[in-house]
Coordinates of C-alpha atoms in Angstrom, one line a residue:
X27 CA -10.1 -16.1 -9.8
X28 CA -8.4 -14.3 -6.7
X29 CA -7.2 -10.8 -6.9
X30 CA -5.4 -8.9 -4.6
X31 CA -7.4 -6.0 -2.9
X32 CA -4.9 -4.1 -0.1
X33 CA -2.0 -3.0 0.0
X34 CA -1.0 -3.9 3.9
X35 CA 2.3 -4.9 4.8
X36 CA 3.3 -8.0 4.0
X37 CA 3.3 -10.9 7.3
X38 CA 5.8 -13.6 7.4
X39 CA 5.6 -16.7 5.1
X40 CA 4.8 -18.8 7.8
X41 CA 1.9 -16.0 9.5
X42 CA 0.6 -16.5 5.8
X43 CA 0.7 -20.3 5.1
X44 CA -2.2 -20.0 8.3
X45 CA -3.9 -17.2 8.0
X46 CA -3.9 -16.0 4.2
X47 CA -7.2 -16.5 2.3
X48 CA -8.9 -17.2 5.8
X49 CA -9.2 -13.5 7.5
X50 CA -12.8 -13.6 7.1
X51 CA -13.5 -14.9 10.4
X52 CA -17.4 -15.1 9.5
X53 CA -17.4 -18.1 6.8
X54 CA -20.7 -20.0 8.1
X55 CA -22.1 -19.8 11.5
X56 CA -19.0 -18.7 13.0
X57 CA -16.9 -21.1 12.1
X58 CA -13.0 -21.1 12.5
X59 CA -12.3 -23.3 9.4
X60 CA -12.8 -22.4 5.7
X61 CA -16.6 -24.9 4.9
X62 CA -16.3 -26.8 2.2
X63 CA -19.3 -25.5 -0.5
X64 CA -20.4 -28.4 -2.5
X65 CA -23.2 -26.0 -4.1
X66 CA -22.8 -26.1 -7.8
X67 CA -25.0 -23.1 -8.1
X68 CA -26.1 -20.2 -6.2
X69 CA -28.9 -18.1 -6.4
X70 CA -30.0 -14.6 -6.7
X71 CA -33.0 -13.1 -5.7
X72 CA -33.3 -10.9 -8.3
X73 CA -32.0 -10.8 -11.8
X74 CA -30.2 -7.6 -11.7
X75 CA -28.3 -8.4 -9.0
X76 CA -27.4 -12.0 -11.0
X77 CA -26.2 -10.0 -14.2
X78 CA -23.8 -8.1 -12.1
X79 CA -22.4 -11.1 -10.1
X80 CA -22.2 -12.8 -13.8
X81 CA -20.0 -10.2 -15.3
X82 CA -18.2 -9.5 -12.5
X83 CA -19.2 -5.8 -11.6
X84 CA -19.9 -7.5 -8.2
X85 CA -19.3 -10.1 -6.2
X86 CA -20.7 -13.4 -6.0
X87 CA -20.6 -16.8 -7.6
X88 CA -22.8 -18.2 -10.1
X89 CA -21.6 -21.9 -10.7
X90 CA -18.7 -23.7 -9.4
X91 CA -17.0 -24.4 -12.7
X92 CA -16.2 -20.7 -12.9
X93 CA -15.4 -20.1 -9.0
X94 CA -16.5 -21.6 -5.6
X95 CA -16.0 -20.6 -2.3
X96 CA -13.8 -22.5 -0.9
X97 CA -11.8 -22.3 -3.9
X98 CA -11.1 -18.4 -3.6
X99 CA -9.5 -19.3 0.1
X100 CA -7.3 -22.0 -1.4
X101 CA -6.0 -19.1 -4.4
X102 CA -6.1 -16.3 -2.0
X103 CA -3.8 -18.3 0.2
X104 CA -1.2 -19.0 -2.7
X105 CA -1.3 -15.7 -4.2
X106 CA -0.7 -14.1 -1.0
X107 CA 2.3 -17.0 -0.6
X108 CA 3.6 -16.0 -3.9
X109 CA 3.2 -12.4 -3.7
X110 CA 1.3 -12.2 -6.4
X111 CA -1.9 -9.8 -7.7
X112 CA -4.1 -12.4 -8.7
X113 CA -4.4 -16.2 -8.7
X114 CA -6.2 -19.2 -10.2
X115 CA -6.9 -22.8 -9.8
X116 CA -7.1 -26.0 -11.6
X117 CA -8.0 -30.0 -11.1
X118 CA -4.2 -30.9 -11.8
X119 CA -0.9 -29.6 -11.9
X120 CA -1.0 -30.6 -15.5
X121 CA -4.1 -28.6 -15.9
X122 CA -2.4 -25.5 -14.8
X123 CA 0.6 -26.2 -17.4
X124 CA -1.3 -27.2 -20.2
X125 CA -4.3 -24.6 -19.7
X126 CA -1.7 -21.9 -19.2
X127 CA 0.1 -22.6 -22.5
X128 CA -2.4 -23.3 -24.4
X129 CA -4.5 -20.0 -23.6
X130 CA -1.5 -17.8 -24.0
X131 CA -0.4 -19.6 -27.4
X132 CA -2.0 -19.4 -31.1
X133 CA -0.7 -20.9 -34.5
X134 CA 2.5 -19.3 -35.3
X135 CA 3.3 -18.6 -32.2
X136 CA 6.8 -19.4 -30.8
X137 CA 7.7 -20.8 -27.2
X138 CA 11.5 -21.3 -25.9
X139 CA 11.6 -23.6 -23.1
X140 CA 14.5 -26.0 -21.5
X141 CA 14.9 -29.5 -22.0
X142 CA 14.8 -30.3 -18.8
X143 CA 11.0 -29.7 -17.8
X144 CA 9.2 -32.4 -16.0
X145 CA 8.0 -34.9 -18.5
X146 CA 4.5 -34.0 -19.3
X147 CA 5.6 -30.6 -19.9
X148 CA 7.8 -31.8 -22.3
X149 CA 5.6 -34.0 -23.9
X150 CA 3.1 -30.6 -24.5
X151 CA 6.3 -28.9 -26.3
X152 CA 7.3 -31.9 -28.4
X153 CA 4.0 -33.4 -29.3
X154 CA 0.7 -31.5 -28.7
X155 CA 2.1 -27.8 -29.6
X156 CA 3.5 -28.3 -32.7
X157 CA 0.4 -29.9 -33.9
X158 CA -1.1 -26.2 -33.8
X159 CA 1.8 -24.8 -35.7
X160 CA 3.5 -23.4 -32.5
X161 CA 7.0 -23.4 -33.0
X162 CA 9.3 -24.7 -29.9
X163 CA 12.3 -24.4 -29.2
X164 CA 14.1 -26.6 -26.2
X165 CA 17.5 -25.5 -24.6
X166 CA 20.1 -27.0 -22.8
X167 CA 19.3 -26.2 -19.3
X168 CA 22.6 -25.3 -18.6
X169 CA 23.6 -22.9 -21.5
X170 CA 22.0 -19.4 -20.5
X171 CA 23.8 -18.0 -23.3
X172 CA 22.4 -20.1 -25.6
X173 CA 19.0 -19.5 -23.9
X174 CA 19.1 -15.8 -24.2
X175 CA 20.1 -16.1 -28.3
X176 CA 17.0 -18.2 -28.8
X177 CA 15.0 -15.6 -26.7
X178 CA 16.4 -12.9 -28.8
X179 CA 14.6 -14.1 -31.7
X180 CA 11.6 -13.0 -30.4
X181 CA 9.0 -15.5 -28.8
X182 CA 5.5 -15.2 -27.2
X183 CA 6.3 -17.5 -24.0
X184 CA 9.4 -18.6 -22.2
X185 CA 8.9 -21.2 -20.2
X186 CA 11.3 -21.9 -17.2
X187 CA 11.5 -24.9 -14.4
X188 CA 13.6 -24.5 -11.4
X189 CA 14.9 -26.6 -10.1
X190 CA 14.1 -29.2 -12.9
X191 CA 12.5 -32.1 -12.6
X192 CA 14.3 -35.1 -11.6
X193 CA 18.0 -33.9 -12.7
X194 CA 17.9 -30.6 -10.2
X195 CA 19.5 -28.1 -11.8
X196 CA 19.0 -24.4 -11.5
X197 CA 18.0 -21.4 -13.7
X198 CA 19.2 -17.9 -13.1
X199 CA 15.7 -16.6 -12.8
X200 CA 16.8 -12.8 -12.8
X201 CA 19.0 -13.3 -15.8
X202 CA 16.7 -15.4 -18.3
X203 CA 13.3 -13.0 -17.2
X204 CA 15.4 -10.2 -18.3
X205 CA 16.1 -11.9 -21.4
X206 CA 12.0 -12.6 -22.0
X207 CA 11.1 -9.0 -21.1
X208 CA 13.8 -7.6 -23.6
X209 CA 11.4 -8.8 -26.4
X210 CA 8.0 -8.8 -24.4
X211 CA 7.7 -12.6 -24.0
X212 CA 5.3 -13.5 -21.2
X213 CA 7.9 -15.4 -18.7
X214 CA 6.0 -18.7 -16.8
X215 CA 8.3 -20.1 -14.2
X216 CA 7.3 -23.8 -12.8
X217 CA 8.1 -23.3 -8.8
X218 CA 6.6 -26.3 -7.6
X219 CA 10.2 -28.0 -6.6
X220 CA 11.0 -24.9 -4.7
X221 CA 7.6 -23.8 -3.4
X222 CA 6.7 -20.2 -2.3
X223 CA 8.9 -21.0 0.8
X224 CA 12.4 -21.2 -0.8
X225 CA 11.4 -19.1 -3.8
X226 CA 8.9 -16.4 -5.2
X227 CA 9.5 -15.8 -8.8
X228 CA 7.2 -12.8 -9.0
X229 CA 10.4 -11.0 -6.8
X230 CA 12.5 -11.5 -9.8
X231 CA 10.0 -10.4 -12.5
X232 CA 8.0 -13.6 -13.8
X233 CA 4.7 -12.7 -15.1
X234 CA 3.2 -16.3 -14.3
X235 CA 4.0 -18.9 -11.7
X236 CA 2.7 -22.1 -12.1
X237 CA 2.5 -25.2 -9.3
X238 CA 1.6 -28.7 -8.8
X239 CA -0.2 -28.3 -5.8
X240 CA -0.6 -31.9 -5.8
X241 CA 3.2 -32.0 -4.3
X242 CA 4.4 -29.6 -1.7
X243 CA 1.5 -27.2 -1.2
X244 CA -0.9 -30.2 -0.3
X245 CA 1.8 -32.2 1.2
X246 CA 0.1 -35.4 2.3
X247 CA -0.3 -37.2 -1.4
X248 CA -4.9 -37.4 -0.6
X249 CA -5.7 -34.1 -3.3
X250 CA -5.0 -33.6 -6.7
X251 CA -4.4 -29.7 -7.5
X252 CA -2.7 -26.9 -9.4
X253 CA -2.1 -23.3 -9.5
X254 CA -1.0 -20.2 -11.3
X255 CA -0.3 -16.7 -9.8
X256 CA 1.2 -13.6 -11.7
X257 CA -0.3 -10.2 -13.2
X258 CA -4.4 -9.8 -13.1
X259 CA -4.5 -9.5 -16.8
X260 CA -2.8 -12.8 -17.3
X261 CA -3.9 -14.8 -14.7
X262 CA -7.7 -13.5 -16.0
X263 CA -6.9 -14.8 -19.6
X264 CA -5.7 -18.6 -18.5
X265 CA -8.4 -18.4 -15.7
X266 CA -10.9 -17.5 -18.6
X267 CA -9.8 -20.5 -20.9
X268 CA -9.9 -22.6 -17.9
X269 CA -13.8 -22.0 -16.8
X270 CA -14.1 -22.6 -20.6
X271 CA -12.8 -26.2 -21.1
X272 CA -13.8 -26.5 -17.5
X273 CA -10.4 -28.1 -15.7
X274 CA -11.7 -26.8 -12.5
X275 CA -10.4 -27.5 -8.9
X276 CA -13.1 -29.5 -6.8
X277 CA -13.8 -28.1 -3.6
X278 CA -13.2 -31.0 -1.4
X279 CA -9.6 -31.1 -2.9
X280 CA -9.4 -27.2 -2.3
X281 CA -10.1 -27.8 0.9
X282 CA -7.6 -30.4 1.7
X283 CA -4.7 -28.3 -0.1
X284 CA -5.6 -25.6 2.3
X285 CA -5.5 -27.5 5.0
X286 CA -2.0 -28.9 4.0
X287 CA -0.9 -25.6 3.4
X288 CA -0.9 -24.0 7.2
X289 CA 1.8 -26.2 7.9
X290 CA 4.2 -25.8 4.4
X291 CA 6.5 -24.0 6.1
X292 CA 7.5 -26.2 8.5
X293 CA 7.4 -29.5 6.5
X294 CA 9.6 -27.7 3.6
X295 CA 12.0 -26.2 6.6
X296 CA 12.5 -29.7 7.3
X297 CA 12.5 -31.1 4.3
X298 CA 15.1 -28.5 3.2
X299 CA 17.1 -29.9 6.4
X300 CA 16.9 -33.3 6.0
X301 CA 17.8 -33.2 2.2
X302 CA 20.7 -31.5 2.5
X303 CA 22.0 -34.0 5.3
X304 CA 20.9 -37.0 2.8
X305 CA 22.6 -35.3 0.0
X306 CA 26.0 -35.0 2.1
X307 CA 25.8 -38.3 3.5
X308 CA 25.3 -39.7 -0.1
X309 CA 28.3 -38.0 -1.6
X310 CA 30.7 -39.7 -0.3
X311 CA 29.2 -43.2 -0.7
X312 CA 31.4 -45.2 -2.9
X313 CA 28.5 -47.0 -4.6
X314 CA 26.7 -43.2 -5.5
X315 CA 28.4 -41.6 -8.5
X316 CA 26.8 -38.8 -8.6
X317 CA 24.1 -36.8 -6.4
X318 CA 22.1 -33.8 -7.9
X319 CA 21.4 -31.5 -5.1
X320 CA 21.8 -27.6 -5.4
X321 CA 22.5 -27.3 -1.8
X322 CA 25.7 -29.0 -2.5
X323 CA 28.8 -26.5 -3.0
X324 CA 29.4 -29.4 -5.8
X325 CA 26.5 -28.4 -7.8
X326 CA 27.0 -26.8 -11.2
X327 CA 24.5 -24.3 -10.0
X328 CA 25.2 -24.1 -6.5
X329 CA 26.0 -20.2 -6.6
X330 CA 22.6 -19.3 -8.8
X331 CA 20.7 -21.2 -5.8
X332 CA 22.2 -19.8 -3.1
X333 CA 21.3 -16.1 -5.0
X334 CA 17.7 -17.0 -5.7
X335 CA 16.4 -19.5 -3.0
X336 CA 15.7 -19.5 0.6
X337 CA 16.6 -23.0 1.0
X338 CA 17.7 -25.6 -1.2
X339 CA 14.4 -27.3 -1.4
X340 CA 13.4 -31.6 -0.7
X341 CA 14.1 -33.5 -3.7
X342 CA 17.5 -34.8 -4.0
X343 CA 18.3 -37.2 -7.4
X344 CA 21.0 -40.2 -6.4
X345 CA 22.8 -41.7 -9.3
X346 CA 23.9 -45.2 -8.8
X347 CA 27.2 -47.0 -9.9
X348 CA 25.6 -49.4 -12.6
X349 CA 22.9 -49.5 -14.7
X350 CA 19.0 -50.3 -14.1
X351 CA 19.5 -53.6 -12.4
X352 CA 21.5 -51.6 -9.5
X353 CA 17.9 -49.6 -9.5
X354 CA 15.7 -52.6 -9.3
X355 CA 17.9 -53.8 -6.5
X356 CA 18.4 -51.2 -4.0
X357 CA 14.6 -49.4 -4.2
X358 CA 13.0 -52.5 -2.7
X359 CA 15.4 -52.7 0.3
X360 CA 14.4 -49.0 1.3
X361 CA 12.1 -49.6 4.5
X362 CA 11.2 -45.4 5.1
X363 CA 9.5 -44.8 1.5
X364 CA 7.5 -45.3 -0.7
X365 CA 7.6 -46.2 -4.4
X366 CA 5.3 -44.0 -5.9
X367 CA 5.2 -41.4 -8.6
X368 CA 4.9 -38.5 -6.2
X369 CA 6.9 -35.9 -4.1
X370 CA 6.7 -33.2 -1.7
X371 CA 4.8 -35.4 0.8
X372 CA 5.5 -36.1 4.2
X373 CA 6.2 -39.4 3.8
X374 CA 9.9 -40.3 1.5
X375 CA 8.4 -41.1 -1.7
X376 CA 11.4 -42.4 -4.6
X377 CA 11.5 -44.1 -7.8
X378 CA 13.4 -43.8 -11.0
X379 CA 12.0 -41.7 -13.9
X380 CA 10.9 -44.3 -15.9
X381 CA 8.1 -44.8 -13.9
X382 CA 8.0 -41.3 -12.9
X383 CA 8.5 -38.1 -14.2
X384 CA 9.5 -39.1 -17.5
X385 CA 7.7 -42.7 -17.9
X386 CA 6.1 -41.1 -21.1
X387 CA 9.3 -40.8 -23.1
X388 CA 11.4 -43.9 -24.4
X389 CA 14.9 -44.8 -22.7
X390 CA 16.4 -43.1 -26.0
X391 CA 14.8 -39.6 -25.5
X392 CA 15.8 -39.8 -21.3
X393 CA 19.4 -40.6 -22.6
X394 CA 19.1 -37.5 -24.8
X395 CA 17.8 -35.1 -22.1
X396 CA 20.8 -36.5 -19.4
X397 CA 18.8 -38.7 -17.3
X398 CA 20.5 -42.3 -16.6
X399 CA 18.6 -45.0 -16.0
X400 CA 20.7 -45.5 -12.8
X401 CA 18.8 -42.2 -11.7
X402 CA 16.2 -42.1 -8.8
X403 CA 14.9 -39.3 -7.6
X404 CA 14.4 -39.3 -4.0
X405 CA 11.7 -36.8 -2.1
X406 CA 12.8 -36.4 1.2
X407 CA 10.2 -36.4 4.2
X408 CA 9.8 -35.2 7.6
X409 CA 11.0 -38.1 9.2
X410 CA 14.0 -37.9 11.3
X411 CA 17.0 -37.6 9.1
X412 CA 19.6 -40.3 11.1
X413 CA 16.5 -43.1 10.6
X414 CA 16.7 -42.0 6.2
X415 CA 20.2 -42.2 6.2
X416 CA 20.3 -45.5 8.0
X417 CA 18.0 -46.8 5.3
X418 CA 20.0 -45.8 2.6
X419 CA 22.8 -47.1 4.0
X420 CA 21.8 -50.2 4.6
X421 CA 19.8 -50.8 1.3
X422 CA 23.5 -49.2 -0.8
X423 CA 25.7 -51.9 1.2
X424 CA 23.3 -54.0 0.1
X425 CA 22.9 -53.3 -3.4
X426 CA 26.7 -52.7 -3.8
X427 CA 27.6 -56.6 -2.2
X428 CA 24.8 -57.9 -4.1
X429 CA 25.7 -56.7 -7.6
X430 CA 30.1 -57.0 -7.2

């Protein structure tokens, strides 16, 4: 677990994407890049000075289920990203969900969350929480009123995603935080759509921010990963449950999610670019109903993004004009993508959400949370933006002769 130690002046986001977590010029044998420890011990000379390392009175590692090297440059780079006083890892961004819940939660407990949290996240709320006798409650995403009432009640966690995962909409982070704190309910916001880049939760109070490091942060779909950041206290307690049941980042992936993270800013600048042009483009295509973007002044939540995000982030979700078949149809005549269950890369990655986000749940329980089976969500790369929109353009004439 990373802590923060100084109080300097904060650099720019893009200073820190390079050099956070990798000041120490002096890693091994002078070299410029973090080393990749494989060790899964490490040894002491003597046993007093092993006890202390052990508890934590000073510092050192003792095995790499509990904390590794290269690992502490991978958190110190996020939490210095996220602004954060302390950070921890995990092997997925599932991990760091799951873990955080679970170590913040007991029986008879109560959580109030939104409906529309990525999939697995839902499927912790509706099936592997209750089972503990953790009462959840799920919101409509788009009712804050009816957010804050729930909250009122009193509950131990609320959970937020913005923006959600694949139907894009937008939380009023400074509003619902508020909300938690009013009856000391620890407030976890999922950033990994947005990324440290367009958005920092800790500015507007959250207590935990959690990430799928897999996505954005690594940015080249080759390491699995996730990540919380918030208060010391906190982040101590999940990091403490997690060396425990022993969901630990390896060190080769920590390596490669550092390495993808010295150039976040610029693939998210573009991304944030190129989505946004996509998005526009795809508006006004007859055979798109609808497109779910909150960088579009058509968005139900355009105003609460433009308040709380740098830029509008690079996942866009495209409704089609018919059903599944109008899916199946125009995916395979995309030539820049790939159809994968993955985002945030480089490379366009799209697919619909049963085979996605939400390929856990039944067609029933998508059409209950809002998401069409003419929905694909579409993760927007770096590639140039007049080449993506050819491609859909191309693959919806297509799909729109084919199926008339």
């Amino acid at each position: 677990m990373t802590s923060n130690k100084n109080d300097q002046p904060k650099p720019d986001l893009n200073t820190l994407a390079v050099w956070a977590g990798e000041e120490n010029k002096d890693f091994w044998q002078r070299s410029t890049q973090v080393p990749v420890v494989h060790s899964v011990s490490y040894g002491y000379k003597d046993l007093d000075t092993w006890y202390e390392a052990a508890i934590g009175n000073e510092t050192g590692h003792i095995y790499s289920r509990n904390t590794n090297p290269t690992v502490d440059a991978f958190e110190e780079k996020v939490r210095q990203l996220e602004g954060a006083e302390a950070c921890t890892s995990f092997s997925t961004g599932m991990a760091a969900i799951s873990n955080t819940l679970f170590a913040l939660l007991s029986p008879g407990d109560r959580v109030v969350s939104v409906k529309d949290t990525y999939g697995g996240t839902n499927e912790v709320f509706t099936k592997f929480l209750p089972r503990l006798n953790i009462d959840v409650t799920l919101c409509d995403t788009t009712d804050h009123e009816m957010i804050e009432q729930e909250v009122a009640k009193g509950c131990k966690v609320l959970y937020l995603e913005t923006p959600t995962n694949p139907t894009l909409k937008v939380v009023d982070l400074e509003r619902l935080i508020r909300a938690g704190h009013a009856v000391s309910a620890t407030v976890v916001v999922d950033n990994t759509f947005a990324t440290p880049i367009n958005t920092n939760p800790v500015q507007f109070g959250a207590d935990l921010v959690v990430h799928s490091a897999t996505k954005f942060m690594g940015g080249h779909a080759d390491a699995l990963g996730g990540v919380i950041c918030g208060s010391k206290d906190l982040v101590h307690q999940v990091f403490h449950y997690r060396e425990i049941t022993g969901a630990t980042l390896h060190p080769m992936s920590a390596y490669m999610l550092l390495r993808g993270l010295k150039t976040l800013g610029l693939r998210v600048e573009r991304q944030n670019d190129n989505a946004l042009k996509i998005a526009r483009f795809l508006k006004g295509h007859p055979f798109v109903k609808d497109v779910l973007y909150p960088g579009l002044e058509s968005h139900l939540h355009h105003e609460i993004a433009k308040k709380q995000m740098r830029g509008f982030g690079g996942v866009l979700s495209i409704i089609l004009n018919g059903d599944f078949e109008s899916v199946k149809t125009f995916l395979p005549r995309l030539k820049y993508v790939h159809l994968a269950a993955n985002l945030g890369t480089v490379e366009t990655v799209a697919g619909p959400p049963r085979t996605t986000s939400h390929v856990e749940v039944t067609p029933e329980q998508r059409a209950a949370l809002g998401i069409p089976e003419s929905l694909i969500r579409y993760s927007v790369g770096i590639e140039c933006v007049d080449d993506l929109i050819a491609d859909l353009s191309q693959a919806l004439d297509y799909t729109s002769g084919k199926l008339k």
